[in-house]
């Protein structure tokens, strides 16, 4: 097929938008913040999640333009299958490159020497955790790309079978059918034991990297006269112990129940007195009707551990 | 009829229309940004703080309120605002309208101090303390949501005299059903390492996104473009988006125990779960039980919830299958069915 000049760019962007599906949205901002949305729209228009649909449409339109110039027939199916063949070829190249990628450098294997040997060891541990995480991420990504390839191929094949689902009469319907096939292929892949292994290995490696970063930070922050997390935790436990001691022996055990005032007055008729009472009493009264007496701070039967058992 | 009933001209027109829709939507967002924060949520009063649990009572909407209070128990994953998203999409509000005396347990986010906080503290201490206070005048109704339903099952099995009626919604019971992709993906995870630190909420989000990546990371946002110029639809989308991604961190030990005992060992289902040294036996659930599950739930497959029927000791057990997904049953079109089913079921068993 004759392609327009910007075909390769469109094709590359389209491929990239699917290969990187775990990419830009991992750093999703607070969705309820307008500023973050505006920033997102301004900066990531080309990588926004709906861009995959836009690129899908642009590619098809480019196919249509090429067909018109080539005076070919008006059917979209062969053009779309040609597009998908290119797409699958792109995935194959990505898979080849990923599988052929040289292992990441293992870092220093020799023992640390000299007065900075503990730092050398710490850095080596961090670098090793980074390497393990990157390798696990690549292995998982390759498994995901394989599923993407299977899904795209199944979608392409389905276009030739008239009985494979309802007729597709819109661009959006075409896109949705594409998604359906990708999800089906992904689900089949994800249910395989080797995918679970890759997924678990990646999660384990991520946890390992986080622990290594934390250990490195624990080692580093004292140089800046900043307390470490361990010190904060120890301080917090000390404060909790002092609070428990200050509460005195009259405080029931465990001291985990604290009477509080209402945080906000609800709209409509107030129920604050009822709210301070065990709801078993309050519930017998209609909305807004104040019970005759407030509950004591510690209601009967509360605050004991282990819990009393039923029959 | 060929599968693809679309021609180039129609495709071009739809493409142009979609681009215009996107431009209009972005302009609408620019000119009329939704308020931040989005208002919503029913009026409620904080009653007690029990450890990490905050006990709320929602302001009744009816004069005639059911005598037995109903306590909604939410899990540690995500936040319970999903049950009260906005007035026209609120399970809480619908229950209030039916005369249910709705209470809720909301968990405080764990801090670094809570890394060693386990399920025993959450269930046998904090949840139990809230129930003790609420049940001073007699046993209560308990309604669990998702993981909160599993917590409710554990609590009710250990304290059957405290729970008059038990309602479960999209609650996993059997964690090893073949359809359970989440359980499958967790098989190779190093459980011991999970407890080394609190798990960040965004890590958990990534796990959930990995269950349906193309729908959740691509298709959903294409649908958003079609809704951008509708303020009500946009506000709902943003509320949902905030709820989905506003996941609290999980206390390391509690996560480790849940992953090990429930997902890996399926101990609740097998009758081997122990909490605080006591065995959690589902056969001790002799109170009436209503089990609501979603037909298209990809997080808690129906079979996982329905497995409860064979394990409990109750003779008053009822299931309600609701069309929709894990969240859709609370905010989608099926929500009225859910609220009506629960409200009527409770009313029949909470009289006197």
XYZ file of C-alpha atoms in Angstrom:
663
model
C 0.000 0.000 0.000
C 1.160 3.512 -0.735
C 1.569 5.392 2.525
C 1.615 9.133 3.140
C 4.832 10.785 4.186
C 3.973 10.893 7.875
C 2.973 7.224 7.900
C 6.029 6.014 9.732
C 5.603 8.607 12.446
C 1.928 7.698 12.913
C 2.787 4.034 12.932
C 5.547 4.472 15.480
C 3.316 6.552 17.743
C 0.540 4.018 17.494
C 2.808 1.139 18.346
C 4.340 3.072 21.192
C 0.975 3.959 22.667
C 0.187 0.276 23.131
C 3.610 -0.985 24.086
C 3.783 1.580 26.849
C 0.371 0.979 28.331
C 1.713 0.988 31.819
C 3.651 4.186 31.178
C 2.319 7.678 31.634
C -0.617 6.864 33.887
C 1.480 5.345 36.608
C 2.113 8.908 37.692
C -1.546 9.846 37.623
C -2.197 13.089 39.453
C -5.027 13.656 41.868
C -7.950 13.254 39.536
C -10.173 15.646 41.457
C -7.724 18.487 41.090
C -8.501 20.716 38.162
C -4.975 22.050 38.038
C -3.584 18.578 37.647
C -6.005 17.798 34.849
C -5.167 21.000 33.016
C -1.495 20.262 33.373
C -2.104 16.764 32.174
C -4.005 17.939 29.125
C -1.443 20.565 28.269
C 1.615 18.426 28.692
C 0.453 14.974 27.806
C -1.999 15.513 24.998
C 0.116 13.269 22.846
C 0.267 10.600 25.524
C -3.216 10.979 27.031
C -5.047 7.672 27.300
C -7.569 8.540 24.637
C -4.672 9.273 22.264
C -4.597 5.577 21.426
C -8.028 6.001 19.901
C -6.986 9.149 18.066
C -3.967 7.404 16.618
C -6.064 4.420 15.703
C -8.343 6.751 13.753
C -5.488 8.731 12.233
C -3.821 5.611 10.968
C -7.011 4.387 9.397
C -7.586 7.785 7.822
C -4.066 7.697 6.419
C -4.858 4.265 4.991
C -7.959 5.742 3.418
C -6.004 8.582 1.886
C -3.474 6.144 0.486
C -6.250 3.998 -0.928
C -7.801 6.992 -2.629
C -4.508 7.995 -4.197
C -3.927 4.441 -5.332
C -7.492 4.247 -6.727
C -8.050 1.083 -4.756
C -11.385 -0.301 -3.710
C -13.233 1.269 -0.800
C -13.064 -1.624 1.640
C -11.496 -0.826 4.947
C -10.807 -4.434 5.923
C -7.649 -5.004 3.850
C -6.279 -1.608 4.818
C -6.901 -2.336 8.465
C -5.329 -5.762 8.182
C -2.312 -4.210 6.540
C -2.098 -1.768 9.426
C -2.362 -4.605 11.932
C 0.303 -6.589 10.099
C 2.642 -3.624 10.503
C 1.607 -3.338 14.114
C 2.347 -7.019 14.759
C 5.658 -6.673 12.967
C 6.514 -3.786 15.280
C 5.707 -5.941 18.302
C 7.864 -8.730 16.901
C 10.765 -6.325 16.602
C 10.206 -5.113 20.149
C 10.102 -8.712 21.391
C 13.280 -9.547 19.516
C 15.042 -6.511 20.900
C 13.829 -7.257 24.411
C 14.908 -10.880 24.328
C 18.261 -9.998 22.820
C 18.934 -7.256 25.316
C 22.197 -7.855 27.105
C 21.881 -8.536 30.821
C 22.349 -5.448 32.881
C 25.810 -5.078 34.415
C 26.007 -7.100 37.582
C 28.055 -4.472 39.378
C 31.023 -5.055 41.549
C 31.314 -8.594 42.825
C 34.496 -8.170 44.783
C 34.580 -7.404 48.483
C 34.617 -3.821 49.640
C 37.882 -2.343 50.847
C 39.051 0.543 52.889
C 37.353 2.959 55.242
C 34.314 3.389 52.956
C 33.653 -0.317 52.612
C 30.214 -0.139 54.252
C 29.181 2.510 51.772
C 30.494 0.386 48.947
C 28.452 -2.538 50.194
C 25.351 -0.382 50.569
C 25.659 0.994 47.076
C 26.294 -2.469 45.641
C 23.119 -3.728 47.335
C 21.116 -0.846 45.889
C 22.540 -1.373 42.411
C 21.793 -5.095 42.609
C 18.181 -4.423 43.621
C 17.818 -1.979 40.723
C 19.186 -4.546 38.293
C 16.856 -7.271 39.531
C 13.867 -4.931 39.284
C 14.723 -3.832 35.738
C 15.200 -7.394 34.564
C 11.929 -8.479 36.146
C 10.134 -5.524 34.584
C 11.483 -6.412 31.156
C 10.449 -10.049 31.519
C 6.924 -9.020 32.483
C 6.742 -6.504 29.663
C 7.771 -9.156 27.140
C 4.951 -11.381 28.386
C 2.519 -8.496 28.003
C 3.740 -7.757 24.479
C 3.227 -11.381 23.542
C -0.379 -11.080 24.647
C -0.700 -7.849 22.684
C 0.556 -9.621 19.599
C -1.889 -12.501 20.016
C -4.759 -10.067 20.520
C -3.905 -8.001 17.446
C -3.585 -11.123 15.303
C -6.910 -12.460 16.573
C -8.571 -9.139 15.814
C -7.163 -9.122 12.307
C -8.400 -12.661 11.708
C -11.832 -11.835 13.094
C -12.328 -9.205 10.405
C -12.482 -11.974 7.824
C -15.129 -13.970 9.662
C -18.597 -12.607 9.188
C -19.948 -14.645 12.075
C -17.372 -13.466 14.612
C -19.527 -11.081 16.571
C -21.989 -8.413 15.486
C -21.242 -6.207 12.478
C -19.025 -3.245 13.198
C -20.571 -0.083 11.821
C -18.552 2.667 13.468
C -15.010 3.713 14.184
C -15.707 3.497 17.901
C -17.143 0.019 17.439
C -13.992 -0.962 15.606
C -11.842 0.360 18.424
C -13.969 -1.407 21.046
C -13.655 -4.689 19.150
C -9.891 -4.182 19.108
C -9.908 -3.672 22.879
C -12.083 -6.778 23.336
C -9.574 -8.926 21.500
C -6.626 -7.445 23.370
C -8.298 -8.060 26.724
C -9.223 -11.614 25.799
C -5.661 -12.364 24.768
C -4.278 -10.663 27.851
C -6.570 -12.618 30.164
C -5.504 -15.898 28.560
C -1.866 -14.923 28.955
C -2.308 -13.694 32.521
C -3.879 -16.981 33.578
C -0.811 -18.940 32.549
C 1.476 -20.071 35.371
C 4.536 -18.550 33.732
C 2.836 -15.162 33.573
C 1.995 -15.389 37.274
C 5.642 -16.215 37.880
C 6.776 -13.168 35.903
C 4.215 -10.978 37.635
C 5.155 -12.226 41.091
C 8.846 -11.902 40.341
C 8.341 -8.289 39.271
C 6.309 -7.473 42.385
C 8.927 -9.103 44.590
C 11.698 -7.216 42.829
C 9.798 -3.939 43.246
C 9.436 -4.556 46.957
C 13.111 -5.438 47.128
C 14.089 -2.245 45.354
C 11.943 -0.183 47.680
C 13.560 -1.817 50.672
C 17.012 -1.192 49.208
C 16.234 2.475 48.531
C 14.948 2.802 52.042
C 18.080 1.235 53.476
C 20.211 3.582 51.419
C 18.192 6.556 52.621
C 18.538 5.389 56.220
C 22.259 5.437 55.702
C 22.301 8.809 53.973
C 19.923 11.099 55.829
C 21.899 11.208 59.089
C 24.645 12.949 57.123
C 22.172 15.811 56.657
C 21.191 15.853 60.337
C 17.766 14.546 59.393
C 16.158 11.881 61.608
C 15.696 8.477 60.026
C 12.375 6.694 59.706
C 13.450 4.251 62.395
C 14.017 7.158 64.749
C 10.602 8.614 63.924
C 8.983 5.243 64.565
C 10.786 4.862 67.868
C 9.705 8.369 68.842
C 6.109 7.627 67.876
C 6.086 4.498 70.010
C 7.517 6.435 72.913
C 4.788 9.090 72.584
C 2.114 6.381 72.425
C 3.520 4.776 75.575
C 3.539 8.117 77.391
C -0.049 8.791 76.319
C -1.099 5.391 77.611
C 0.687 6.024 80.897
C -0.884 9.480 81.205
C -4.328 8.017 80.652
C -3.966 6.320 84.000
C -5.058 2.973 85.355
C -8.778 3.815 85.041
C -8.510 3.580 81.282
C -9.850 0.194 80.196
C -7.631 -2.185 78.276
C -6.897 -1.964 75.448
C -6.978 1.806 75.421
C -8.153 2.002 71.854
C -11.525 3.697 72.241
C -11.707 7.447 72.478
C -14.965 9.375 72.794
C -15.174 12.150 70.263
C -17.375 15.068 69.417
C -19.214 15.127 66.110
C -16.978 16.315 63.305
C -19.697 18.276 61.613
C -23.287 19.032 62.222
C -25.381 17.211 59.675
C -27.811 19.148 57.603
C -31.407 19.115 58.662
C -32.578 18.200 62.131
C -29.758 17.628 64.580
C -29.125 14.204 65.992
C -26.088 15.038 68.031
C -27.428 13.692 71.311
C -28.444 10.482 69.688
C -25.078 10.357 68.094
C -23.380 10.326 71.469
C -25.442 7.384 72.574
C -25.325 3.731 71.692
C -27.309 3.523 68.525
C -29.364 0.682 69.905
C -31.118 3.314 71.975
C -30.949 6.113 69.484
C -32.377 3.999 66.727
C -35.639 3.535 68.551
C -36.402 7.189 68.098
C -37.363 8.980 64.922
C -34.898 11.156 63.088
C -33.995 14.239 64.999
C -35.649 13.212 68.249
C -33.079 13.563 70.995
C -32.780 10.649 73.416
C -33.352 11.371 77.074
C -29.807 10.952 78.270
C -26.372 10.880 76.722
C -24.289 7.761 76.789
C -21.368 7.402 79.101
C -17.936 7.542 77.554
C -17.525 3.805 77.826
C -20.605 1.839 76.892
C -21.267 -1.490 78.591
C -19.504 -4.410 77.126
C -16.912 -2.372 75.334
C -13.181 -2.079 75.418
C -12.252 -5.557 76.506
C -9.907 -7.813 74.671
C -10.061 -10.572 73.702
C -13.660 -10.045 72.749
C -16.312 -11.853 74.635
C -17.627 -14.787 72.728
C -21.075 -15.772 71.652
C -22.649 -19.098 72.457
C -23.243 -9.214 5.967
C -19.513 -8.502 6.274
C -18.146 -8.004 9.765
C -16.930 -4.506 8.974
C -19.906 -2.461 7.759
C -18.004 0.794 7.584
C -16.698 2.863 4.683
C -13.981 5.465 4.441
C -16.348 8.396 4.301
C -18.211 7.355 7.437
C -14.931 6.676 9.174
C -13.629 10.118 8.257
C -16.806 11.814 9.452
C -16.722 9.983 12.771
C -13.080 10.798 13.227
C -13.706 14.497 12.652
C -16.703 14.398 14.985
C -14.618 12.755 17.681
C -11.844 15.332 17.354
C -14.457 18.097 17.650
C -15.936 16.373 20.668
C -12.516 16.266 22.278
C -11.916 19.940 21.528
C -15.344 20.900 22.919
C -14.744 18.780 25.986
C -11.364 20.322 26.708
C -12.811 23.801 26.203
C -15.665 22.994 28.554
C -13.217 21.772 31.159
C -11.189 24.956 30.738
C -14.170 27.301 30.912
C -16.201 25.483 33.538
C -13.840 23.469 35.653
C -15.532 21.166 38.108
C -15.349 22.302 41.729
C -12.469 21.041 43.754
C -13.094 19.284 46.017
C -16.264 17.847 44.606
C -19.108 18.150 47.090
C -21.037 15.044 47.978
C -21.660 12.514 50.669
C -24.517 12.200 53.106
C -24.566 13.952 56.453
C -23.021 11.882 59.196
C -21.676 12.192 62.691
C -18.534 10.720 64.137
C -19.509 8.664 67.172
C -16.356 6.951 68.362
C -12.738 6.383 67.590
C -11.751 2.790 68.291
C -8.066 2.365 67.534
C -7.796 2.890 63.779
C -11.559 2.634 63.275
C -13.840 5.631 63.145
C -17.480 4.849 63.792
C -19.978 7.115 62.029
C -23.747 7.346 62.135
C -25.546 8.724 59.079
C -28.354 11.179 59.699
C -31.652 9.341 59.209
C -33.858 10.475 56.362
C -37.004 8.803 57.692
C -39.023 9.296 60.847
C -39.380 5.544 61.219
C -35.921 4.138 61.617
C -35.264 0.429 61.985
C -34.728 -0.451 65.628
C -31.612 -2.502 64.991
C -28.637 -0.420 63.851
C -26.837 -1.546 60.720
C -23.063 -1.262 60.653
C -21.328 -1.082 57.280
C -17.870 -2.605 57.510
C -15.515 -1.520 54.802
C -12.154 -3.099 54.036
C -8.681 -1.650 54.193
C -8.503 -1.395 50.403
C -9.811 1.865 48.908
C -12.238 4.047 50.831
C -15.904 3.679 51.729
C -16.891 6.914 49.967
C -17.770 4.672 47.039
C -20.916 3.645 48.936
C -21.918 7.302 49.228
C -20.435 8.882 46.135
C -23.061 11.520 45.452
C -26.757 11.853 46.325
C -28.076 10.151 43.220
C -25.426 7.406 43.344
C -25.431 6.459 46.970
C -26.132 3.087 48.484
C -26.011 4.706 51.915
C -28.630 7.269 50.974
C -30.853 4.623 49.440
C -30.670 2.571 52.629
C -31.433 5.645 54.730
C -34.465 6.311 52.567
C -35.649 2.791 53.354
C -35.410 3.451 57.074
C -32.157 1.638 57.738
C -30.189 3.111 60.636
C -26.861 3.250 58.836
C -23.542 3.281 60.643
C -20.129 2.952 59.058
C -16.622 1.976 60.053
C -13.955 3.950 58.255
C -10.332 2.993 58.757
C -7.630 5.542 59.375
C -4.656 5.369 57.050
C -1.780 3.405 58.549
C 1.433 5.219 59.370
C 4.922 3.787 59.637
C 4.039 3.005 63.256
C 1.365 0.609 62.065
C 3.562 -1.685 60.009
C 3.142 -4.439 62.581
C -0.612 -3.971 62.779
C -2.294 -7.243 61.898
C -5.791 -8.448 61.152
C -6.297 -9.346 64.798
C -5.936 -5.689 65.761
C -8.253 -4.538 63.001
C -10.959 -7.152 63.544
C -10.741 -8.382 67.131
C -9.824 -5.039 68.655
C -11.020 -2.064 66.630
C -14.015 -3.511 64.816
C -15.019 -5.399 67.953
C -14.786 -2.266 70.094
C -17.087 -0.404 67.694
C -19.591 -3.260 67.711
C -19.459 -3.534 71.477
C -20.404 0.088 71.805
C -23.058 -0.056 69.142
C -24.524 -3.332 70.389
C -24.997 -2.201 73.976
C -28.768 -2.641 73.614
C -28.608 -5.866 71.647
C -27.112 -7.481 68.595
C -26.719 -5.377 65.477
C -27.009 -5.854 61.744
C -23.653 -6.018 59.996
C -23.122 -5.275 56.323
C -19.722 -5.938 54.791
C -18.385 -4.567 51.531
C -15.747 -6.576 49.670
C -12.813 -7.158 52.041
C -14.954 -5.587 54.752
C -17.396 -8.433 54.173
C -14.609 -10.898 54.832
C -13.810 -9.011 58.025
C -17.494 -9.130 58.921
C -17.578 -12.878 58.313
C -14.626 -13.372 60.636
C -16.086 -11.152 63.322
C -19.536 -12.715 63.129
C -18.108 -16.231 63.227
C -16.176 -15.346 66.374
C -19.034 -13.365 67.935
C -22.311 -14.762 66.585
C -24.316 -13.433 69.530
C -23.346 -9.881 68.568
C -24.659 -10.008 64.999
C -28.365 -10.320 64.434
C -28.292 -10.272 60.631
C -25.311 -10.413 58.300
C -25.312 -8.826 54.853
C -22.398 -9.420 52.517
C -21.801 -7.566 49.274
C -19.210 -8.680 46.701
C -17.419 -10.538 49.468
C -14.704 -13.077 48.693
C -15.023 -16.309 50.665
C -13.372 -18.955 48.493
C -10.147 -17.364 47.253
C -9.140 -20.221 44.967
C -11.874 -20.232 42.349
C -10.557 -20.700 38.799
C -11.885 -17.309 37.660
C -9.997 -15.405 40.342
C -7.218 -13.709 38.378
C -6.068 -11.640 41.326
C -5.528 -14.781 43.380
C -3.681 -16.374 40.466
C -1.366 -13.386 40.059
C -0.503 -13.399 43.744
C 0.616 -17.026 43.770
C 4.268 -16.217 43.116
C 4.484 -13.193 45.350
C 6.864 -13.435 48.266
C 4.402 -13.213 51.141
C 7.067 -12.681 53.774
C 8.441 -9.689 51.927
C 4.962 -8.120 51.747
C 5.051 -7.566 55.480
C 8.378 -5.771 55.578
C 6.792 -2.390 55.092
C 3.438 -0.777 54.434
C 2.310 -1.150 50.846
C 1.665 2.090 49.055
C -1.813 2.630 47.722
C -0.595 3.334 44.207
C 1.133 -0.044 44.115
C -2.189 -1.637 44.881
C -3.813 0.437 42.140
C -1.288 -0.904 39.655
C -2.210 -4.422 40.710
C -5.886 -3.784 40.047
C -5.147 -2.093 36.717
C -3.200 -5.168 35.668
C -6.412 -7.193 35.746
C -7.924 -5.318 32.775
C -5.224 -3.057 31.421
C -6.694 -2.118 28.059
C -10.160 -1.334 29.318
C -8.952 0.553 32.372
C -6.046 2.437 30.822
C -7.374 3.160 27.336
C -11.009 2.452 26.622
C -12.351 4.107 29.746
C -10.835 7.436 28.790
C -12.134 7.285 25.238
C -15.556 7.079 26.831
C -14.682 10.120 28.929
C -14.250 12.242 25.802
C -17.868 11.576 24.953
C -18.944 12.776 28.413
C -16.780 15.854 28.860
C -19.443 18.361 27.887
C -21.991 16.828 30.264
C -21.240 18.379 33.680
C -23.100 15.707 35.612
C -21.419 12.836 33.793
C -18.037 14.528 34.121
C -18.515 15.089 37.849
C -19.408 11.432 38.325
C -16.378 10.373 36.304
C -14.079 12.567 38.387
C -15.552 11.277 41.630
C -15.037 7.712 40.493
C -11.543 8.517 39.314
C -10.647 10.082 42.621
C -12.082 7.124 44.512
C -10.237 4.599 42.356
C -6.842 6.222 42.691
C -7.169 7.562 46.215
C -6.202 4.254 47.744
C -4.811 4.292 51.262
C -1.594 2.501 52.089
C -1.943 -0.932 53.641
C -0.355 -1.889 56.946
C 2.428 -4.360 56.221
C 1.436 -7.134 58.608
C -2.284 -6.926 57.824
C -1.510 -7.167 54.112
C 0.843 -10.048 54.673
C -1.717 -11.936 56.737
C -4.505 -11.320 54.263
C -2.359 -12.411 51.316
C -1.084 -15.489 53.163
C -4.161 -16.698 55.044
C -6.835 -15.815 52.519
C -5.270 -15.645 49.061
C -2.482 -18.192 49.393
C -3.847 -20.677 51.953
C -7.592 -20.082 51.501
C -7.749 -20.663 55.232
C -11.183 -19.121 55.833
C -12.734 -21.387 53.247
C -10.863 -24.428 54.534
C -11.767 -23.751 58.154
C -8.164 -23.262 59.198
C -8.109 -19.527 59.791
C -7.079 -18.376 63.239
C -7.425 -14.831 64.510
C -6.036 -13.907 67.889
C -5.569 -17.573 68.654
C -9.185 -18.482 67.918
C -10.319 -20.583 65.000
C -12.725 -18.834 62.646
C -15.380 -21.398 61.789
C -17.945 -20.346 59.202
C -20.274 -23.018 60.582
C -20.778 -20.748 63.587
C -22.632 -18.301 61.347
C -26.138 -19.225 62.432
C -27.717 -15.796 61.989
C -29.657 -14.886 58.820
C -27.261 -14.133 55.958
C -27.888 -12.169 52.768
C -25.162 -12.592 50.159
C -25.158 -10.038 47.320
C -22.722 -10.571 44.473
C -22.143 -9.048 41.042
C -22.543 -11.162 37.951
C -19.655 -9.530 36.079
C -17.307 -9.004 39.008
C -13.698 -9.389 37.843
C -12.228 -8.809 41.314
C -14.457 -11.110 43.341
C -15.876 -13.715 40.966
C -19.428 -14.808 41.802
C -18.210 -18.317 42.615
C -15.940 -16.884 45.287
C -18.905 -15.301 47.094
C -21.370 -18.096 46.477
C -19.082 -20.622 48.070
C -20.322 -19.368 51.423
C -23.612 -21.231 51.111
C -22.022 -24.611 51.718
C -20.031 -23.522 54.734
C -22.328 -21.651 57.096
C -24.632 -23.000 59.763
C -27.510 -20.640 59.083
C -30.833 -21.963 57.845
C -31.837 -18.473 56.686
C -29.499 -17.859 53.776
C -30.348 -15.890 50.676
C -28.359 -14.888 47.610
C -28.971 -11.954 45.296
C -27.209 -11.836 41.953
C -26.979 -8.321 40.582
C -26.045 -7.392 37.019
C -22.883 -5.333 36.835
C -19.329 -5.297 38.043
C -17.582 -4.989 41.371
C -18.173 -1.253 41.714
C -21.113 -0.920 39.366
C -23.480 -2.517 41.836
C -22.983 0.487 44.120
C -22.928 3.337 41.621
C -24.404 1.875 38.442
C -27.957 1.247 37.425
C -28.143 -1.868 39.606
C -27.643 0.112 42.793
C -31.378 0.507 43.376
C -31.801 -3.269 43.191
C -29.037 -3.704 45.739
C -30.443 -1.125 48.143
C -33.995 -2.437 47.840
C -32.905 -6.034 48.351
C -30.886 -5.180 51.427
C -33.410 -2.745 52.860
C -36.353 -5.126 52.541
C -34.372 -8.105 53.771
C -33.252 -6.188 56.847
C -36.735 -4.802 57.479
C -38.176 -8.304 57.536
C -35.605 -9.364 60.100
C -35.220 -6.237 62.184
C -38.805 -5.722 63.333
C -39.940 -5.749 66.989
